[in-house]
PDB file of C-alpha atoms in Angstrom:
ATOM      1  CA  UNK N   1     -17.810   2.337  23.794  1.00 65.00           C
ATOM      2  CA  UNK N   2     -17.230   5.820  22.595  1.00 71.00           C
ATOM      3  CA  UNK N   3     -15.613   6.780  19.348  1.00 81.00           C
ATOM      4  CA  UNK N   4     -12.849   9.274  19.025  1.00 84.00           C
ATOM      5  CA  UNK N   5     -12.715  11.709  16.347  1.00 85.00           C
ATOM      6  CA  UNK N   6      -9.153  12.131  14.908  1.00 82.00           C
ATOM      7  CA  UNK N   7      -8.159  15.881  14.536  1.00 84.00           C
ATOM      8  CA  UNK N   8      -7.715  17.095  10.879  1.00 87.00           C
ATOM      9  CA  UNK N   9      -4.431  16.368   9.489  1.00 90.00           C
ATOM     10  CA  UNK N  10      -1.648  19.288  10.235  1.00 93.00           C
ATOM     11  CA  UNK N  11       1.055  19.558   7.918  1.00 95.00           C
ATOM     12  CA  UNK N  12       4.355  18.018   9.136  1.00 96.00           C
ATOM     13  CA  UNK N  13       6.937  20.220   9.778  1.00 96.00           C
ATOM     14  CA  UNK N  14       9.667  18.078   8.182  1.00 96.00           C
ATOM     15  CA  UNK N  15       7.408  19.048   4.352  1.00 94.00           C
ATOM     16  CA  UNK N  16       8.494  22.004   4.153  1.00 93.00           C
ATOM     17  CA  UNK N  17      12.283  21.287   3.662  1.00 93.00           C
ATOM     18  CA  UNK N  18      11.093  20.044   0.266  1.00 91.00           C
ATOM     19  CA  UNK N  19       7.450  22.361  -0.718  1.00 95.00           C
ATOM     20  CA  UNK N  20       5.427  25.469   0.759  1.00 95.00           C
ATOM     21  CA  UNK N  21       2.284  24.224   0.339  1.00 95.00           C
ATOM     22  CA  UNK N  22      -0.432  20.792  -0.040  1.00 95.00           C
ATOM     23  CA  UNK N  23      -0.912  21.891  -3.157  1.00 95.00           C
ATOM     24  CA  UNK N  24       3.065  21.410  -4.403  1.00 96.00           C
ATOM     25  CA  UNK N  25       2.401  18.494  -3.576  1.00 95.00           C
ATOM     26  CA  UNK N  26       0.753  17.309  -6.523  1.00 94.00           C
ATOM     27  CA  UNK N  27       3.540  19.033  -8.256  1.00 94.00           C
ATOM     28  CA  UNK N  28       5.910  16.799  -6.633  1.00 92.00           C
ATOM     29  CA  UNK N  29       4.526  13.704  -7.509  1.00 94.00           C
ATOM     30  CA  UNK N  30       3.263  14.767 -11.062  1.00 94.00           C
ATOM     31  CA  UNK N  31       5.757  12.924 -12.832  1.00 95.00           C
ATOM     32  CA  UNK N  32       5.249   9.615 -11.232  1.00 93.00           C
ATOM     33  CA  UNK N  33       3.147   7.850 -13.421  1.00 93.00           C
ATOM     34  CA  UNK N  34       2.990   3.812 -13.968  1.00 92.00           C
ATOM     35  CA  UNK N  35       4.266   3.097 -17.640  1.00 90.00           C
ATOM     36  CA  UNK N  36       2.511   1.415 -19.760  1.00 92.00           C
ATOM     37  CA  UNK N  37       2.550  -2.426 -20.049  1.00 90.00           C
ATOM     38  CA  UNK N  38       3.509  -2.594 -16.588  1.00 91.00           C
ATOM     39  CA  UNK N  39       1.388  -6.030 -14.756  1.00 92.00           C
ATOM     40  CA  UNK N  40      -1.658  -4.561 -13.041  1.00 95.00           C
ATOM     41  CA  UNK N  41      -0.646  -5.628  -9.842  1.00 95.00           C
ATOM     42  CA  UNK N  42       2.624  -3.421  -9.753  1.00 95.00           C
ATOM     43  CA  UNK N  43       0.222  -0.832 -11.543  1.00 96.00           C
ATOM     44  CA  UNK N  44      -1.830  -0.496  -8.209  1.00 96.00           C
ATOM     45  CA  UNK N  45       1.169  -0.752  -5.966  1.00 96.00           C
ATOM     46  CA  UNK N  46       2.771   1.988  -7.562  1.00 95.00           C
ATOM     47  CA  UNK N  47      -0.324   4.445  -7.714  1.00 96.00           C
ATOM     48  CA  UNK N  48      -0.883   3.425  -3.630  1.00 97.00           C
ATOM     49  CA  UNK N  49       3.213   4.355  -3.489  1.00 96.00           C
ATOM     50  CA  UNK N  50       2.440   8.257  -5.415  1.00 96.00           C
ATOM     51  CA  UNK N  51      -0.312   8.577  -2.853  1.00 96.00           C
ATOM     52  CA  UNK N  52       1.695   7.831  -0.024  1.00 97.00           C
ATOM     53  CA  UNK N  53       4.172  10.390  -0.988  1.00 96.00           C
ATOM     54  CA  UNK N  54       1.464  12.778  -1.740  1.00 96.00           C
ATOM     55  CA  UNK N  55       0.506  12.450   2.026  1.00 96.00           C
ATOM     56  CA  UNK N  56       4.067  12.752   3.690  1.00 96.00           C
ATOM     57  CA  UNK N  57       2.877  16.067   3.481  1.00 97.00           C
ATOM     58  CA  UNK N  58       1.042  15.635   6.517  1.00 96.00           C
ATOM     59  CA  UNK N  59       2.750  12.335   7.591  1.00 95.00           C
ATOM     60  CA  UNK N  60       6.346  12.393   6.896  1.00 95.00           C
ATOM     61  CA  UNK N  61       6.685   8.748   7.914  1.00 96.00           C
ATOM     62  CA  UNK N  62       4.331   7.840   5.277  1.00 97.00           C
ATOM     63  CA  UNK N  63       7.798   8.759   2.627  1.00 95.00           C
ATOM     64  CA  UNK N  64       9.402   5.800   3.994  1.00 96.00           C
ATOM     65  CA  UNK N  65       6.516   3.333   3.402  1.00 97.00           C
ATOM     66  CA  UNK N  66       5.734   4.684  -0.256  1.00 97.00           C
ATOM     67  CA  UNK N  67       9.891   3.571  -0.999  1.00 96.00           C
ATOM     68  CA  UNK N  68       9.114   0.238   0.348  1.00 96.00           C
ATOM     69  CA  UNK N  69       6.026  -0.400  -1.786  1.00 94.00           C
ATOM     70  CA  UNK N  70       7.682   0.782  -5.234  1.00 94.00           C
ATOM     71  CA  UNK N  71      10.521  -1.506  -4.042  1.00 95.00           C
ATOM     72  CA  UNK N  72       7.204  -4.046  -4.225  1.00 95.00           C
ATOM     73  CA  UNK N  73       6.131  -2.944  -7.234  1.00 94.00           C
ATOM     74  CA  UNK N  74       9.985  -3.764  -8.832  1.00 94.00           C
ATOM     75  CA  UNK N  75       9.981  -6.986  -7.188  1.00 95.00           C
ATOM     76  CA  UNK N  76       6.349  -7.861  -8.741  1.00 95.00           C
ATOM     77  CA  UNK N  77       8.062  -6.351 -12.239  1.00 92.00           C
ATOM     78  CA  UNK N  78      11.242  -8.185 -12.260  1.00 93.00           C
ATOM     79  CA  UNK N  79       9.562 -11.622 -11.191  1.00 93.00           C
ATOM     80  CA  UNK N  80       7.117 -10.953 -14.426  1.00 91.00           C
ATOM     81  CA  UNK N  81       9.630 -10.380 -17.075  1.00 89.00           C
ATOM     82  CA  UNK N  82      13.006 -13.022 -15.664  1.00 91.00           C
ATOM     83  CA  UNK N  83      12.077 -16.505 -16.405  1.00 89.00           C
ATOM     84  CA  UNK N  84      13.239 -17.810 -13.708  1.00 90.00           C
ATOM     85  CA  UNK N  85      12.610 -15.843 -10.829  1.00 92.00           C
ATOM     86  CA  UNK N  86      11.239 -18.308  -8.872  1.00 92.00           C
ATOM     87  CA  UNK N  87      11.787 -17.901  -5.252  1.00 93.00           C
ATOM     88  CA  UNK N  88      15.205 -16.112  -5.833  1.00 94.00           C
ATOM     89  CA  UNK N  89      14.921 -13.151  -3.244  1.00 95.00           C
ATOM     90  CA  UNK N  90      14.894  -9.096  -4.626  1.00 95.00           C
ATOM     91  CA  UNK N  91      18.211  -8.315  -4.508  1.00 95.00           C
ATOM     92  CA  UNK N  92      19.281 -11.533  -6.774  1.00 94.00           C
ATOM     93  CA  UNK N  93      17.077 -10.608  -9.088  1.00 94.00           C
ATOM     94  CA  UNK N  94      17.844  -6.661  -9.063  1.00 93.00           C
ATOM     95  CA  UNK N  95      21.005  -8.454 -10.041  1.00 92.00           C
ATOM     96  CA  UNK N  96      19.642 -10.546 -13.012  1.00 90.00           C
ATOM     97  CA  UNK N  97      17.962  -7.556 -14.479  1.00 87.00           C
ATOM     98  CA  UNK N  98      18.286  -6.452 -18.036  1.00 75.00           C
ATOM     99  CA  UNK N  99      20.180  -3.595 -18.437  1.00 68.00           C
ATOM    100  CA  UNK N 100      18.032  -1.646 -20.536  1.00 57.00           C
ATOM    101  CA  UNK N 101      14.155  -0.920 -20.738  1.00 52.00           C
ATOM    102  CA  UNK N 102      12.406  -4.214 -22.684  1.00 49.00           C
TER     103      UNK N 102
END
């Protein structure tokens, strides 16, 4: 069995509509932090989600699955802080949501 080296990552040419460089990268996803008193679990999904977008730089694919997983991280929110989440699925609870910060 032989192994196969994968090449090093080459930007995507779709980054560039939205930074120059790697680097602006960071810049990009600066302001994404997890707030405090946030469950850890939608602390780590969130953090994986920043990353993701961090490396659309070089996969641009990789912007698509870092929306799905903060759409995880809400879900894991919302079923923490409604009552009675239960089984209820997302978009039922998106609905249920308090309108303000709590």
């Amino acid at each position: 069995m032989s192994t196969q080296r994968l090449p090093f990552p080459v930007p995507d040419e779709r980054a560039h509509y939205f930074v120059d460089s790697y680097a602006d990268m960071h810049d990009l996803v600066e302001d994404l932090v997890v707030p405090d008193g946030v469950a850890e679990a939608a602390a780590t999904v969130l953090r994986t989600a920043r990353e993701l977008l961090r490396q659309s730089y070089y996969c641009y694919e990789f912007s698509t699955v870092a929306v799905m997983h903060s759409l995880i991280a809400v879900e894991i929110v919302l079923r923490d802080r409604i009552p009675d989440a239960g089984t209820k699925p997302l978009f039922q609870l998106i609905k249920q949501a308090p309108t303000r910060a709590s």
